[in-house]
Amino acid sequence: MSNSDMQTKTTAKPVKATDLHVGGPEDMLPGVPKRDPIVVATNITRTFGGLKAVDVESLQIPRNAITALIGPNGAGKTTLFNLLTGFDKPDTGDWALNGKSLKGVPAFKVARMGQVRTFQLTKALGMMTVMDNMLLGAQNQTGEGFFQAIIPSMWRKQEDDITERALDLLERFKLVKLKDDYAASLSGGQRKLLEMARALMCRPELVMLDEPMAGVNPALTQSLLSHIIDLKSEGMTVLFVEHDMQMVKHIADWVVVMAEGRVVAEGDPKTVMRNQAVIDAYLGSNHGKDLGTDTDTVNTMKELLDDQR
Amino acid sequence: MDWGSLFTNAAYEIISPTTAAYALAAMGLAVHFGYTGLLNFGQAGFMAVGAYGFAISTLTFGFPWWAALLTGIAASVVLALILGIPTLRLRADYLAIVTIAAAEIVRLLFTTNTFAAVTGSAAGLSGYKTSWQAMNPIPAGNYNIGPWVRDHNEVWLLIVAWGLVGLAALLIWLLMRSPWGRVIKGIREDEDAVRALGKNVYSYKMQSLVLGGAMGAFAGMVFVLPRSVQPGNFQPTLTFFIYAILLLGGAATIFGPIIGSMIFWTLLSIFSGFTARAVEIGWLPFMTSLQAGQVRFILVGIALMVIVIYRPQGIFGSKKELAFVKQ
Amino acid sequence: MAYHRRALRLRKNIFVALFGLIFAAFMLSSLAVAPAAHADEVGTDEYDYAISGFVKFQDEPLDGVLIKVEGNGYNAEVKTGADGKWKIGVPEAGTYTVTLVEDTLPEGVIVAEEGKDVAEVTFGQSKTKAMNFFLGQGERVTVSFFDQFLDRAFNGLSFGLLLALASIGLSLVFGTTGLVNFAHAEMLTFGAFMTFTFGPVLGFPIWLAIPIAVLLTGLFGFLNDYALWRPLRKRRVGIVQMMIVSIGLSITLRYLYQYIYGGQTEQLPGATGAEVITVGPISFTIVDVWSMSISIVLLFAVAFFLTRTRIGKATRAVSDNSALAAVSGINVERVTSIVWIISGLLAGTGGILWAYFRPGVNWDMGFQLLLLIFAAVILGGIGTAFGALVGSLIVGMFVELSTLWLPSDMKYVGALGILILVLLVRPQGILGRKERVG
């Protein structure tokens, strides 16, 4: 998708959340405390075979805002996602959701506490129908207990309720016509939508989206973007990883930049994009490499340079 | 043996207690492998603890049949827990190797002379059927079932064995259309996705392992009721044959394991009857009657390969809901 | 949260303890009861074949002497009756090991010649076979624990080395193709049967029969890949499916062997009756010396191949990351073919050595070793050749040394138990990298 496409489509400016951090514009430094953080992480490190994949001294995610996590490939964004959601264990560090420590909490409990994620490579369950995918997202289902499952009358009512809620969401995400299709038959973009809708079935407080736009047909990006903005207006907090700078600029209230495992810059989108450390991070990580092979990073870099002019 | 009796014998395999036992064991595997994606290669071990649990508690501790039955099931639950704790977090191929190893440990413990007084070591156990036969409500005598004549004990066993198969099928059907089954099928496909939706994947896998293992234990008990308990019957090959049955019928189906078991045993019987007869009358001069017995197992192996390669969903499975997930 | 984790660990410990308790109760209950049924006949009703004997000393029958029979996957034991007679039914004609347990003889009576308390019995035409032991007066000098330890350790080393030959191939194949090959054991059997065919059957000298058999197994390995696995890889068949296909292949081959060679156990030339050499507490035969030398030479050859040759380095690269290797210009299919040939050569040699170690050649001899091969490979870290070597030596040693404490019919239990314990503590194996388990 080219940049000009993007700009022509994103005409309606979303309302940005401002004044998220403690202090003035000069305080927009890595690790700056937030006025109302939903996630507070300190000293998170994770090494793979002697290589520090993540080394984050301090990071706070502002509540009821859209935070973008950007950085070149291999910066440790997905690893950080995995660590925050309990899918991987850090070597050191502490982190908390709403003040409750998540250290050592298994992934499924993290999700139950209201912090739900999606994956970079979509994990729509292809051999199940779209509706079954949705219903799987609902929490506290009586029928998910072994003995209750045998007696349908114990869970029929609840099943009807969550089916109704699922239909509402599918309607919103324009998937309702496909509800009885196997998820495997959906297009890449539809699967991204499904995964997001399914995450909403959990009634999350914090939605973590790992590259929600990757591989999505341009026709669907607009609707995905507006869904993400809607999440904020419904009171949720969003943290997402993205490569597309235009999109980040367009919807993010706050941007966190990672490079080589560290947070190198934080701030509102405009400030961050002007930050020398950010430009260095993108250039530096590719120093000595063949730039042509990594189009994502090259595009990001070009966008950053365009912005500076 | 004449040709007619060959077919009546083969047709009896459709309803024989052994077919029911294999069907039950295959249904247990359907829960493990077909629905949950757990590659359990130790079903023979679950059958063994069920059979030995029943026989030992009867012979050594003098339990009545119902207590012996509960002991057999309890033993399989304990085995499932012991197995599940270290292995359910591992990759599929690791789980396969650990379960087959555990089943072999179980078999070797039942074979060793060290516990001969309890297990009967290699000779096995017999004489545990008294309490079971005493509660047979069917009056003594011979009965006609279609073209076959069977005594009251066999009829009683047939009723119980197929009753159990029916109950197991009903249970699986109820479970797999419930939200519980939805979680289980989700795990088969991508456990991380299910975990991210707040489900305790480990606990569900354990429940599945226990359920399928208990079905294996029932299968073990039904299997040894028409014969004696022999450790040699619970070799890894038993598990492999059950896989052949499961994949023949369809791994993620309710009736697949049952029909698979019927087809497997009927074909095996027809084939061995046919080759035995053919060798006898000199149609296969290059083959001895002993060799004729081997040919059918060679064919089982070939059939297993062919099914898995060309029709992995089995006879009854749907291609869209395949048990094999690309990993 | 710390509380939560402690609770989990506690729960695990409880399970482990529970298992131990059940196991202990099982052991105790079996000890409490008389150790063996006091009948002078066992298994004679079920089976057509039987071994019988008459234990007497100075023309007096001896009562309650324990006799054990083991072989062809069967074992049984019986005590002599008041008339000194015993009889054990066995399932098939073949070779059995008969042991007279000296401890059960009256005081002052021993088997006349040292080592003759164990005898091999092979069935000929008749369905019964007599086996009598010659007893004499005297006291048996028991071997010290340390001497026994050395002897078993030597045996364990010999076993571990041949196990390594069998394991490395499986591990290399897994590393390059991701296949857990259940039919690997059938390559071992193939090597042993080819030696039997070219040696005793066709009359080639054994020094010629063995290399022919090894080369043929290498070819067999290549054909396995060429005719079956490569087409399946092309079809993009998943690893679980491939694993089950390998089980089908294993069943097919095993019963094919039985079809061709029958169910009995055959011996390779020199496998039995070789002169026993004793060095200190360690006793061995010239066959053991050959076996260990061949293993060591081959293992060095594999090490040289993997670390010093171009194609060996390519093999390790493919093992490490086959996609990356393919991108960097390595012909992955060619490497895979070579790995299968090497796997066949090693497995064939391992199978022949196993036929000498057991001793005997029969249709499921390889399958008997399969789980120990898996244990060795996982113990060392699946996918690494060096790991397979280390794992094999540990498993070999463990199997043999465990007989110091465990009855010999339970020696595999320990090794398989270790496999499960290792997976509990360190799933990637001793030398494996953590990422492999992922």
mmCIF file of N, CA and C in Angstrom, chain B residues 211-259:
data_model
loop_
_atom_site.group_PDB
_atom_site.id
_atom_site.type_symbol
_atom_site.label_atom_id
_atom_site.label_comp_id
_atom_site.label_asym_id
_atom_site.label_seq_id
_atom_site.Cartn_x
_atom_site.Cartn_y
_atom_site.Cartn_z
ATOM 1 N N LEU B 211 -9.582 -38.464 30.609
ATOM 2 C CA LEU B 211 -10.793 -39.034 30.005
ATOM 3 C C LEU B 211 -10.440 -40.163 29.024
ATOM 4 N N GLY B 212 -9.538 -39.866 28.098
ATOM 5 C CA GLY B 212 -9.155 -40.868 27.106
ATOM 6 C C GLY B 212 -8.453 -42.062 27.749
ATOM 7 N N GLY B 213 -7.663 -41.771 28.792
ATOM 8 C CA GLY B 213 -6.976 -42.848 29.504
ATOM 9 C C GLY B 213 -7.970 -43.756 30.213
ATOM 10 N N ALA B 214 -9.000 -43.163 30.806
ATOM 11 C CA ALA B 214 -10.013 -43.977 31.485
ATOM 12 C C ALA B 214 -10.752 -44.853 30.473
ATOM 13 N N MET B 215 -11.004 -44.314 29.283
ATOM 14 C CA MET B 215 -11.623 -45.140 28.242
ATOM 15 C C MET B 215 -10.686 -46.286 27.876
ATOM 16 N N GLY B 216 -9.381 -45.991 27.852
ATOM 17 C CA GLY B 216 -8.393 -47.043 27.611
ATOM 18 C C GLY B 216 -8.466 -48.115 28.684
ATOM 19 N N ALA B 217 -8.643 -47.691 29.941
ATOM 20 C CA ALA B 217 -8.715 -48.653 31.036
ATOM 21 C C ALA B 217 -9.960 -49.533 30.900
ATOM 22 N N PHE B 218 -11.101 -48.927 30.550
ATOM 23 C CA PHE B 218 -12.311 -49.723 30.287
ATOM 24 C C PHE B 218 -12.029 -50.726 29.172
ATOM 25 N N ALA B 219 -11.348 -50.234 28.128
ATOM 26 C CA ALA B 219 -11.018 -51.102 27.006
ATOM 27 C C ALA B 219 -10.170 -52.278 27.479
ATOM 28 N N GLY B 220 -9.187 -51.984 28.354
ATOM 29 C CA GLY B 220 -8.327 -53.051 28.868
ATOM 30 C C GLY B 220 -9.143 -54.106 29.614
ATOM 31 N N MET B 221 -10.118 -53.662 30.396
ATOM 32 C CA MET B 221 -10.925 -54.610 31.168
ATOM 33 C C MET B 221 -11.799 -55.450 30.244
ATOM 34 N N VAL B 222 -12.431 -54.787 29.276
ATOM 35 C CA VAL B 222 -13.269 -55.545 28.336
ATOM 36 C C VAL B 222 -12.392 -56.525 27.550
ATOM 37 N N PHE B 223 -11.165 -56.080 27.230
ATOM 38 C CA PHE B 223 -10.258 -56.909 26.448
ATOM 39 C C PHE B 223 -9.886 -58.194 27.179
ATOM 40 N N VAL B 224 -9.683 -58.114 28.501
ATOM 41 C CA VAL B 224 -9.220 -59.308 29.216
ATOM 42 C C VAL B 224 -10.360 -60.163 29.758
ATOM 43 N N LEU B 225 -11.591 -59.693 29.657
ATOM 44 C CA LEU B 225 -12.673 -60.524 30.196
ATOM 45 C C LEU B 225 -12.894 -61.815 29.399
ATOM 46 N N PRO B 226 -12.743 -61.813 28.074
ATOM 47 C CA PRO B 226 -12.881 -63.108 27.394
ATOM 48 C C PRO B 226 -11.589 -63.930 27.375
ATOM 49 N N ARG B 227 -10.504 -63.439 27.962
ATOM 50 C CA ARG B 227 -9.243 -64.199 27.941
ATOM 51 C C ARG B 227 -8.565 -64.026 29.286
ATOM 52 N N SER B 228 -7.229 -64.249 29.343
ATOM 53 C CA SER B 228 -6.508 -63.983 30.581
ATOM 54 C C SER B 228 -5.665 -62.725 30.395
ATOM 55 N N VAL B 229 -5.130 -62.209 31.502
ATOM 56 C CA VAL B 229 -4.277 -61.023 31.415
ATOM 57 C C VAL B 229 -2.855 -61.474 31.131
ATOM 58 N N GLN B 230 -2.315 -61.072 30.011
ATOM 59 C CA GLN B 230 -0.950 -61.426 29.648
ATOM 60 C C GLN B 230 -0.183 -60.147 29.350
ATOM 61 N N PRO B 231 0.976 -59.938 29.992
ATOM 62 C CA PRO B 231 1.703 -58.694 29.718
ATOM 63 C C PRO B 231 2.090 -58.564 28.241
ATOM 64 N N GLY B 232 2.311 -59.709 27.601
ATOM 65 C CA GLY B 232 2.705 -59.683 26.191
ATOM 66 C C GLY B 232 1.645 -59.072 25.281
ATOM 67 N N ASN B 233 0.403 -58.988 25.763
ATOM 68 C CA ASN B 233 -0.659 -58.391 24.945
ATOM 69 C C ASN B 233 -0.572 -56.872 24.892
ATOM 70 N N PHE B 234 0.209 -56.290 25.816
ATOM 71 C CA PHE B 234 0.186 -54.828 25.924
ATOM 72 C C PHE B 234 1.460 -54.195 25.374
ATOM 73 N N GLN B 235 1.969 -54.769 24.297
ATOM 74 C CA GLN B 235 3.170 -54.239 23.642
ATOM 75 C C GLN B 235 2.816 -52.958 22.873
ATOM 76 N N PRO B 236 3.846 -52.171 22.512
ATOM 77 C CA PRO B 236 3.595 -50.948 21.750
ATOM 78 C C PRO B 236 2.789 -51.209 20.472
ATOM 79 N N THR B 237 2.964 -52.396 19.909
ATOM 80 C CA THR B 237 2.237 -52.721 18.681
ATOM 81 C C THR B 237 0.725 -52.616 18.881
ATOM 82 N N LEU B 238 0.259 -52.911 20.095
ATOM 83 C CA LEU B 238 -1.173 -52.779 20.380
ATOM 84 C C LEU B 238 -1.616 -51.330 20.138
ATOM 85 N N THR B 239 -0.839 -50.392 20.688
ATOM 86 C CA THR B 239 -1.155 -48.977 20.471
ATOM 87 C C THR B 239 -1.155 -48.639 18.982
ATOM 88 N N PHE B 240 -0.188 -49.180 18.256
ATOM 89 C CA PHE B 240 -0.096 -48.873 16.828
ATOM 90 C C PHE B 240 -1.338 -49.389 16.088
ATOM 91 N N PHE B 241 -1.794 -50.575 16.463
ATOM 92 C CA PHE B 241 -2.999 -51.110 15.818
ATOM 93 C C PHE B 241 -4.209 -50.232 16.126
ATOM 94 N N ILE B 242 -4.255 -49.733 17.358
ATOM 95 C CA ILE B 242 -5.384 -48.863 17.714
ATOM 96 C C ILE B 242 -5.327 -47.571 16.900
ATOM 97 N N TYR B 243 -4.113 -47.087 16.662
ATOM 98 C CA TYR B 243 -3.977 -45.917 15.783
ATOM 99 C C TYR B 243 -4.487 -46.239 14.385
ATOM 100 N N ALA B 244 -4.128 -47.442 13.907
ATOM 101 C CA ALA B 244 -4.591 -47.835 12.573
ATOM 102 C C ALA B 244 -6.117 -47.804 12.521
ATOM 103 N N ILE B 245 -6.753 -48.340 13.574
ATOM 104 C CA ILE B 245 -8.217 -48.356 13.645
ATOM 105 C C ILE B 245 -8.783 -46.942 13.658
ATOM 106 N N LEU B 246 -8.187 -46.104 14.508
ATOM 107 C CA LEU B 246 -8.662 -44.732 14.659
ATOM 108 C C LEU B 246 -8.552 -43.972 13.339
ATOM 109 N N LEU B 247 -7.399 -44.107 12.672
ATOM 110 C CA LEU B 247 -7.180 -43.344 11.446
ATOM 111 C C LEU B 247 -8.006 -43.902 10.303
ATOM 112 N N LEU B 248 -8.279 -45.194 10.368
ATOM 113 C CA LEU B 248 -9.143 -45.812 9.363
ATOM 114 C C LEU B 248 -10.538 -45.202 9.433
ATOM 115 N N GLY B 249 -11.074 -45.099 10.643
ATOM 116 C CA GLY B 249 -12.441 -44.599 10.795
ATOM 117 C C GLY B 249 -12.526 -43.086 10.709
ATOM 118 N N GLY B 250 -11.501 -42.409 11.164
ATOM 119 C CA GLY B 250 -11.527 -40.942 11.219
ATOM 120 C C GLY B 250 -11.260 -40.498 12.633
ATOM 121 N N ALA B 251 -10.140 -39.756 12.827
ATOM 122 C CA ALA B 251 -9.657 -39.483 14.177
ATOM 123 C C ALA B 251 -10.569 -38.543 14.949
ATOM 124 N N ALA B 252 -11.161 -37.567 14.247
ATOM 125 C CA ALA B 252 -11.970 -36.585 14.964
ATOM 126 C C ALA B 252 -13.449 -36.841 14.725
ATOM 127 N N THR B 253 -13.850 -38.093 14.817
ATOM 128 C CA THR B 253 -15.255 -38.439 14.617
ATOM 129 C C THR B 253 -15.722 -39.313 15.773
ATOM 130 N N ILE B 254 -17.033 -39.397 15.952
ATOM 131 C CA ILE B 254 -17.567 -40.182 17.064
ATOM 132 C C ILE B 254 -17.693 -41.649 16.686
ATOM 133 N N PHE B 255 -18.186 -41.912 15.467
ATOM 134 C CA PHE B 255 -18.385 -43.308 15.081
ATOM 135 C C PHE B 255 -17.170 -43.900 14.371
ATOM 136 N N GLY B 256 -16.248 -43.049 13.965
ATOM 137 C CA GLY B 256 -15.046 -43.528 13.281
ATOM 138 C C GLY B 256 -14.334 -44.659 14.010
ATOM 139 N N PRO B 257 -14.020 -44.467 15.309
ATOM 140 C CA PRO B 257 -13.314 -45.529 16.016
ATOM 141 C C PRO B 257 -14.107 -46.841 16.071
ATOM 142 N N ILE B 258 -15.439 -46.727 16.189
ATOM 143 C CA ILE B 258 -16.260 -47.938 16.308
ATOM 144 C C ILE B 258 -16.274 -48.682 14.979
ATOM 145 N N ILE B 259 -16.632 -47.947 13.918
ATOM 146 C CA ILE B 259 -16.674 -48.579 12.593
ATOM 147 C C ILE B 259 -15.269 -49.050 12.194
#
